Coordinates of C-alpha atoms and ligand atoms in Angstrom, one line a residue:
M1 CA -53.8 -3.2 -1.6
Q2 CA -51.6 -5.7 0.1
E3 CA -50.0 -4.7 3.8
I4 CA -46.5 -4.1 3.8
K5 CA -44.9 -6.2 6.5
I6 CA -42.1 -4.0 8.2
T7 CA -38.8 -5.6 9.8
R8 CA -36.8 -3.0 11.2
A9 CA -32.7 -3.0 11.3
A10 CA -31.6 -3.9 14.8
T11 CA -29.1 -1.4 14.6
L12 CA -29.2 2.3 12.8
K13 CA -26.3 3.4 10.9
E14 CA -24.8 6.9 11.7
K15 CA -25.7 9.4 9.4
P16 CA -23.2 11.3 7.2
E17 CA -22.8 15.2 7.5
A18 CA -24.4 16.9 4.8
S19 CA -21.1 18.6 3.5
A20 CA -19.8 14.8 3.2
L21 CA -22.6 13.6 1.0
V22 CA -21.3 11.7 -2.0
F23 CA -24.2 10.9 -4.8
G24 CA -25.3 7.6 -4.2
K25 CA -22.8 6.4 -1.5
Y26 CA -24.6 6.2 2.1
M27 CA -27.7 4.0 1.6
T28 CA -30.1 4.1 4.6
D29 CA -31.3 1.3 7.1
H30 CA -34.1 -0.2 5.1
M31 CA -35.2 -1.1 1.6
F32 CA -38.4 -1.9 0.2
I33 CA -39.0 -5.3 -1.8
V34 CA -42.0 -7.4 -3.4
D35 CA -41.9 -10.2 -5.4
Y36 CA -43.8 -11.3 -8.5
D37 CA -44.3 -14.6 -9.8
E38 CA -46.3 -15.7 -12.8
G39 CA -49.8 -16.9 -11.8
Q40 CA -49.5 -15.4 -8.3
G41 CA -49.0 -12.1 -8.9
W42 CA -47.1 -9.7 -6.8
H43 CA -46.7 -10.9 -3.3
D44 CA -44.7 -10.5 0.1
A45 CA -44.6 -6.7 0.0
R46 CA -41.9 -5.6 3.1
I47 CA -39.5 -3.5 4.2
V48 CA -36.8 -5.0 5.7
P49 CA -32.9 -4.1 7.0
Y50 CA -30.9 -2.9 4.0
G51 CA -28.3 -5.4 2.9
P52 CA -27.2 -7.8 0.2
L53 CA -29.6 -9.6 -1.9
Q54 CA -29.5 -13.2 -2.0
I55 CA -30.0 -14.3 -6.0
D56 CA -29.2 -17.3 -7.8
P57 CA -25.9 -17.0 -9.6
A58 CA -27.7 -18.1 -12.4
A59 CA -30.5 -15.4 -12.4
K60 CA -31.4 -13.9 -15.6
V61 CA -30.4 -10.1 -14.6
L62 CA -26.8 -11.1 -14.1
H63 CA -26.5 -12.4 -17.6
Y64 CA -29.0 -10.7 -19.8
G65 CA -29.3 -7.4 -18.2
E66 CA -33.0 -8.0 -17.6
E67 CA -33.1 -4.8 -15.2
I68 CA -34.8 -1.5 -15.0
F69 CA -34.7 1.5 -12.9
E70 CA -36.1 4.9 -11.9
G71 CA -34.8 7.9 -10.3
M72 CA -36.3 10.3 -8.0
K73 CA -36.0 12.3 -5.2
A74 CA -37.8 13.4 -1.9
Y75 CA -37.4 16.8 -0.9
R76 CA -37.9 18.7 2.3
T77 CA -39.6 21.8 2.5
A78 CA -38.9 24.8 5.0
D79 CA -41.7 23.6 7.2
G80 CA -40.2 20.3 7.7
S81 CA -42.6 18.4 5.6
I82 CA -41.2 16.1 2.7
Q83 CA -42.3 15.9 -0.9
L84 CA -42.1 13.8 -4.1
F85 CA -42.5 15.5 -7.6
R86 CA -44.4 14.0 -10.1
P87 CA -44.1 10.3 -8.9
D88 CA -46.8 9.3 -11.2
C89 CA -44.6 9.9 -14.4
N90 CA -41.8 7.7 -12.8
I91 CA -43.9 4.8 -12.1
Q92 CA -45.8 5.1 -15.5
R93 CA -42.1 5.0 -17.2
L94 CA -41.3 2.3 -15.0
N95 CA -44.1 0.5 -16.5
D96 CA -43.3 1.5 -20.1
S97 CA -39.7 0.0 -19.5
A98 CA -41.1 -2.9 -18.0
D99 CA -43.1 -3.4 -21.3
R100 CA -40.0 -3.3 -23.6
L101 CA -38.0 -5.6 -21.4
C102 CA -40.7 -8.2 -20.8
M103 CA -41.4 -7.8 -17.3
P104 CA -44.7 -7.3 -15.4
N105 CA -46.2 -4.1 -15.1
I106 CA -46.6 -3.3 -11.1
P107 CA -49.8 -1.8 -10.1
Y108 CA -49.7 2.1 -9.7
E109 CA -50.4 2.0 -6.1
L110 CA -48.1 -0.9 -4.8
A111 CA -45.1 0.8 -6.9
L112 CA -46.0 4.2 -4.9
A113 CA -46.7 2.8 -1.5
G114 CA -43.3 1.0 -1.6
I115 CA -41.9 4.3 -2.2
V116 CA -43.8 6.6 0.0
E117 CA -43.7 3.8 3.1
L118 CA -39.9 3.5 2.7
V119 CA -39.6 7.5 2.5
K120 CA -41.4 7.7 5.9
L121 CA -39.6 5.0 7.5
E122 CA -36.6 6.8 6.6
Q123 CA -37.6 10.5 7.2
D124 CA -34.5 11.2 9.4
W125 CA -32.4 10.6 6.6
V126 CA -34.2 13.2 4.4
P127 CA -31.6 16.2 5.1
Y128 CA -32.2 19.9 5.6
E129 CA -29.7 21.7 4.1
K130 CA -30.0 23.6 0.7
D131 CA -30.3 21.7 -2.3
T132 CA -29.9 18.2 -0.5
S133 CA -32.6 15.6 -1.0
L134 CA -33.1 12.1 -0.5
Y135 CA -32.6 10.4 -3.9
I136 CA -34.8 7.3 -4.5
R137 CA -33.8 4.2 -6.8
P138 CA -36.9 2.1 -7.5
F139 CA -35.6 -0.8 -9.8
M140 CA -37.1 -4.3 -11.2
I141 CA -35.0 -7.4 -12.0
G142 CA -35.6 -10.8 -13.5
I143 CA -34.3 -13.5 -11.3
D144 CA -35.2 -16.8 -12.8
P145 CA -32.6 -19.1 -11.8
A146 CA -31.9 -20.7 -15.3
L147 CA -29.5 -19.9 -18.4
G148 CA -32.1 -19.8 -21.0
V149 CA -32.5 -16.5 -22.8
H150 CA -36.4 -16.2 -21.8
S151 CA -37.9 -13.3 -19.9
S152 CA -38.6 -14.0 -16.4
H153 CA -41.4 -15.5 -14.6
H154 CA -39.9 -14.3 -11.3
V155 CA -39.1 -10.8 -10.7
Q156 CA -38.5 -8.4 -7.8
Y157 CA -39.3 -4.8 -7.4
I158 CA -37.0 -3.0 -5.0
V159 CA -36.7 0.5 -3.6
I160 CA -33.5 1.8 -1.9
V161 CA -32.9 5.4 -0.7
C162 CA -29.6 7.5 -0.2
P163 CA -29.3 11.2 1.0
V164 CA -27.5 13.2 -1.4
G165 CA -26.1 16.8 -1.7
A166 CA -25.8 19.5 -4.3
Y167 CA -24.8 17.6 -7.6
Y168 CA -22.5 20.6 -8.1
P169 CA -21.0 21.6 -4.7
E170 CA -19.6 24.4 -6.4
G171 CA -22.6 25.9 -7.9
L172 CA -23.8 25.6 -11.4
N173 CA -20.7 26.0 -13.7
P174 CA -21.2 25.3 -17.4
V175 CA -19.8 21.9 -18.3
K176 CA -17.4 20.8 -21.4
I177 CA -19.0 18.4 -23.9
Y178 CA -17.6 16.0 -26.2
I179 CA -19.6 14.9 -29.0
E180 CA -18.9 10.9 -29.2
D181 CA -18.7 10.1 -33.1
E182 CA -17.7 6.5 -32.6
D183 CA -19.7 4.6 -29.8
V184 CA -23.8 4.8 -29.4
R185 CA -25.5 4.7 -26.5
A186 CA -29.1 3.4 -28.1
V187 CA -30.6 3.0 -31.4
K188 CA -33.9 3.1 -32.5
G189 CA -35.7 -0.3 -32.3
G190 CA -33.2 -0.9 -29.3
T191 CA -34.0 0.1 -25.4
G192 CA -32.9 3.7 -25.7
M193 CA -36.3 4.7 -24.3
A194 CA -36.4 2.7 -21.5
K195 CA -34.4 3.1 -18.3
T196 CA -32.3 0.0 -18.2
G197 CA -29.1 -0.8 -17.3
G198 CA -27.6 -2.1 -20.6
N199 CA -27.8 1.5 -22.0
Y200 CA -25.7 2.5 -19.4
A201 CA -23.3 -0.6 -20.1
A202 CA -23.1 0.6 -23.4
S203 CA -22.1 4.3 -22.8
L204 CA -19.3 3.8 -20.2
R205 CA -16.5 3.6 -22.6
A206 CA -17.4 6.9 -24.2
G207 CA -17.7 8.5 -20.8
N208 CA -14.0 7.3 -19.9
R209 CA -12.8 8.5 -23.2
A210 CA -14.4 12.0 -23.0
E211 CA -13.1 12.2 -19.1
K212 CA -9.8 11.4 -20.5
R213 CA -9.9 14.2 -22.9
G214 CA -10.9 16.4 -20.3
Y215 CA -14.6 16.5 -21.0
S216 CA -17.1 15.8 -18.1
Q217 CA -19.9 14.8 -20.6
V218 CA -20.4 13.2 -24.0
L219 CA -23.2 14.3 -26.4
W220 CA -24.7 11.2 -27.7
L221 CA -25.5 11.1 -31.6
D222 CA -28.3 9.1 -33.0
G223 CA -27.1 5.3 -34.0
I224 CA -28.3 5.4 -37.7
H225 CA -26.8 8.7 -39.4
R226 CA -24.5 9.5 -36.6
K227 CA -25.6 13.1 -37.0
Y228 CA -28.4 13.9 -34.7
I229 CA -28.0 15.0 -31.4
E230 CA -30.0 12.6 -28.9
E231 CA -28.5 13.3 -25.3
V232 CA -26.0 14.5 -23.0
G233 CA -24.7 11.9 -20.7
A234 CA -27.4 10.5 -18.9
M235 CA -29.3 13.7 -19.5
N236 CA -31.8 15.0 -22.1
V237 CA -30.5 18.2 -23.7
M238 CA -31.8 21.4 -24.9
F239 CA -30.2 24.4 -26.9
K240 CA -31.6 28.2 -27.5
V241 CA -30.8 29.0 -30.6
N242 CA -32.1 32.5 -32.0
G243 CA -34.8 32.9 -29.3
K244 CA -36.2 29.5 -29.9
I245 CA -35.6 26.3 -27.9
L246 CA -34.7 23.1 -29.5
T247 CA -34.6 19.7 -28.1
P248 CA -34.5 16.3 -29.9
D249 CA -37.9 14.7 -30.3
L250 CA -38.7 11.4 -28.9
N251 CA -37.4 9.5 -31.8
G252 CA -37.2 5.9 -29.9
S253 CA -33.6 6.1 -29.0
V254 CA -33.8 9.2 -26.6
L255 CA -35.1 8.4 -22.9
P256 CA -38.3 10.6 -22.3
G257 CA -37.1 12.5 -19.2
I258 CA -39.5 13.9 -16.5
T259 CA -37.2 17.0 -16.1
R260 CA -37.2 17.2 -20.2
R261 CA -41.1 17.2 -20.0
S262 CA -41.2 19.6 -17.3
C263 CA -38.7 22.0 -18.6
I264 CA -40.9 22.0 -21.9
Q265 CA -43.8 22.8 -20.0
L266 CA -42.6 25.6 -18.0
L267 CA -40.7 27.1 -21.2
K268 CA -44.3 27.1 -23.2
D269 CA -45.7 28.7 -20.2
W270 CA -43.3 31.5 -20.3
G271 CA -43.8 32.1 -24.0
Y272 CA -40.8 30.5 -25.8
E273 CA -41.3 28.3 -28.9
V274 CA -39.9 25.0 -28.3
E275 CA -39.1 22.8 -31.2
E276 CA -39.0 18.9 -30.6
R277 CA -37.6 17.8 -33.9
R278 CA -34.2 16.4 -35.1
I279 CA -31.0 18.5 -34.8
S280 CA -28.1 17.8 -36.3
A281 CA -24.4 18.6 -34.4
E282 CA -23.6 20.5 -37.6
E283 CA -26.5 22.7 -37.0
L284 CA -25.2 23.2 -33.7
F285 CA -21.9 24.3 -34.7
E286 CA -23.2 26.6 -37.6
A287 CA -25.5 28.4 -35.2
A288 CA -22.3 28.9 -33.0
K289 CA -20.5 30.3 -35.7
N290 CA -23.1 32.9 -37.0
G291 CA -23.7 33.8 -33.3
T292 CA -27.3 32.3 -32.5
L293 CA -26.6 29.6 -30.5
E294 CA -27.3 31.3 -27.2
E295 CA -27.5 28.4 -24.4
G296 CA -27.4 25.1 -23.8
W297 CA -28.0 22.6 -21.2
G298 CA -28.9 19.0 -20.0
T299 CA -31.8 18.2 -17.9
G300 CA -32.2 15.1 -15.4
T301 CA -33.4 14.4 -11.8
A302 CA -30.1 14.4 -10.4
A303 CA -28.6 17.3 -11.5
V304 CA -31.9 19.2 -12.6
I305 CA -30.1 21.5 -14.8
S306 CA -26.5 21.2 -16.0
P307 CA -25.4 24.2 -18.1
I308 CA -23.3 23.6 -21.4
G309 CA -20.4 25.8 -21.6
E310 CA -18.3 23.9 -24.7
L311 CA -19.3 22.0 -27.3
A312 CA -16.2 19.8 -29.2
E313 CA -15.9 17.3 -31.7
G314 CA -12.6 16.0 -33.1
D315 CA -10.3 19.4 -33.2
E316 CA -13.3 21.5 -33.5
K317 CA -14.4 23.6 -30.5
V318 CA -17.2 26.3 -29.7
T319 CA -18.0 28.1 -26.6
I320 CA -21.4 28.8 -25.5
N321 CA -22.5 32.2 -24.1
G322 CA -19.1 32.7 -23.0
G323 CA -18.6 29.7 -21.0
K324 CA -21.2 31.2 -18.6
I325 CA -24.6 30.2 -17.3
G326 CA -27.2 31.7 -19.6
P327 CA -30.6 33.4 -18.6
V328 CA -33.0 31.1 -19.4
T329 CA -30.9 27.8 -18.0
Q330 CA -30.5 29.5 -14.9
R331 CA -34.4 30.6 -14.8
L332 CA -35.1 27.0 -15.6
Y333 CA -33.1 25.8 -12.7
D334 CA -34.5 28.2 -10.4
E335 CA -37.9 27.6 -11.1
L336 CA -37.8 23.9 -11.0
T337 CA -35.8 23.8 -7.7
G338 CA -38.0 26.4 -6.4
I339 CA -41.4 23.9 -7.0
Q340 CA -39.4 20.7 -5.9
W341 CA -38.4 22.1 -2.4
G342 CA -41.6 24.2 -2.1
R343 CA -40.0 27.8 -2.3
Q344 CA -42.3 28.5 -5.1
P345 CA -46.1 28.0 -6.0
D346 CA -46.4 24.9 -8.0
P347 CA -49.0 25.8 -10.5
H348 CA -49.1 22.6 -12.3
G349 CA -49.8 20.4 -9.2
W350 CA -46.2 18.3 -9.8
V351 CA -45.6 17.9 -6.0
V352 CA -47.1 15.6 -3.9
K353 CA -46.8 16.0 -0.2
I354 CA -46.2 12.8 1.9
I355 CA -45.6 14.1 5.4
Ligands
LIG401 C1 -33.2 9.2 -16.1 C2 -32.6 9.7 -17.4 C3 -32.8 11.0 -18.1 C4 -33.4 12.1 -17.2 O1 -34.8 11.8 -17.0 P1 -35.2 12.5 -15.7 O2 -36.7 12.2 -15.5 O3 -35.7 13.9 -16.0 O4 -34.4 12.2 -14.5 C5 -32.2 11.1 -19.3 N1 -31.8 10.3 -20.1 C6 -31.2 9.2 -19.6 C7 -30.5 8.1 -20.5 C8 -31.6 8.6 -18.2 O5 -31.4 7.6 -18.0

């Protein structure tokens, strides 16, 4: 594999207190960049001081949204070492997203080296306090400087990292979810299964509306029937109904979350039946009315597990588990975070120690 050239920052930033960590706000001193040119392949892997990118104002990413990204974390364990959680899954998904957006695949070793070498260089930025971590944002952009609508011949893969605190500083309090019946996030045949910025752009309006109504997240419905649930905010979603775990199947417009996949594995290990299938909002309201809607939660790297305490659609509202976190939700949170921070055994070999 090619060598990574390191240029160190002349001055280092002051690191924020763990209590002041706002998600995604404090970037570290360096970033990783590697270029791809058609014909030449990936070249000039480098770590450079963190700072603004210089790209042409006509670069395709700025006009046509040719962008994909990943989200993962580096966790500090009790003995001071640093580890990643299933990085192979993130890199595979990055390349799956690249296929959908007609961007080149990046070799596994190069994508991982960019992450690992940057985290090693920035290791003092990986915080020690409970529930804190170093958030890692790898992304790929198409930067051909021309306004024609084509896939780019020149792309960059970049990795930036930032320390983050507990996603919910007051603890795991259930959130209120509003079922969005107007906008859709993604539609089968579109880019819903790719982790790409455009899906987020499409989601902003509904997110703002839900917030104005006093809800913290949107529950997205499918774009065709406007009936079946897909995701909650930017998380996958699961419900426990009458003892069984239900989660939407990966139908093409649902993002294949790594936390989702890990939860399904743990739930099966514990003997739960997990059904991946179409679930209508109506089915959930029915279950709530007949007392079988036992728990609900979102899954994603940033928050890990996010309990759902209330579901609303129009004027209809139901409370789940009395608005309190349920036992399976809590167990998933404890088990996953236990594995990630190295407090618990890792029977599936998900954790990769890097320092
Ligand atoms: C990233 C993401 C998720 C969660 O994926 P994880 O791999 O679990 O972090 C879910 N939905 C959307 C839309 C996402 O972008």
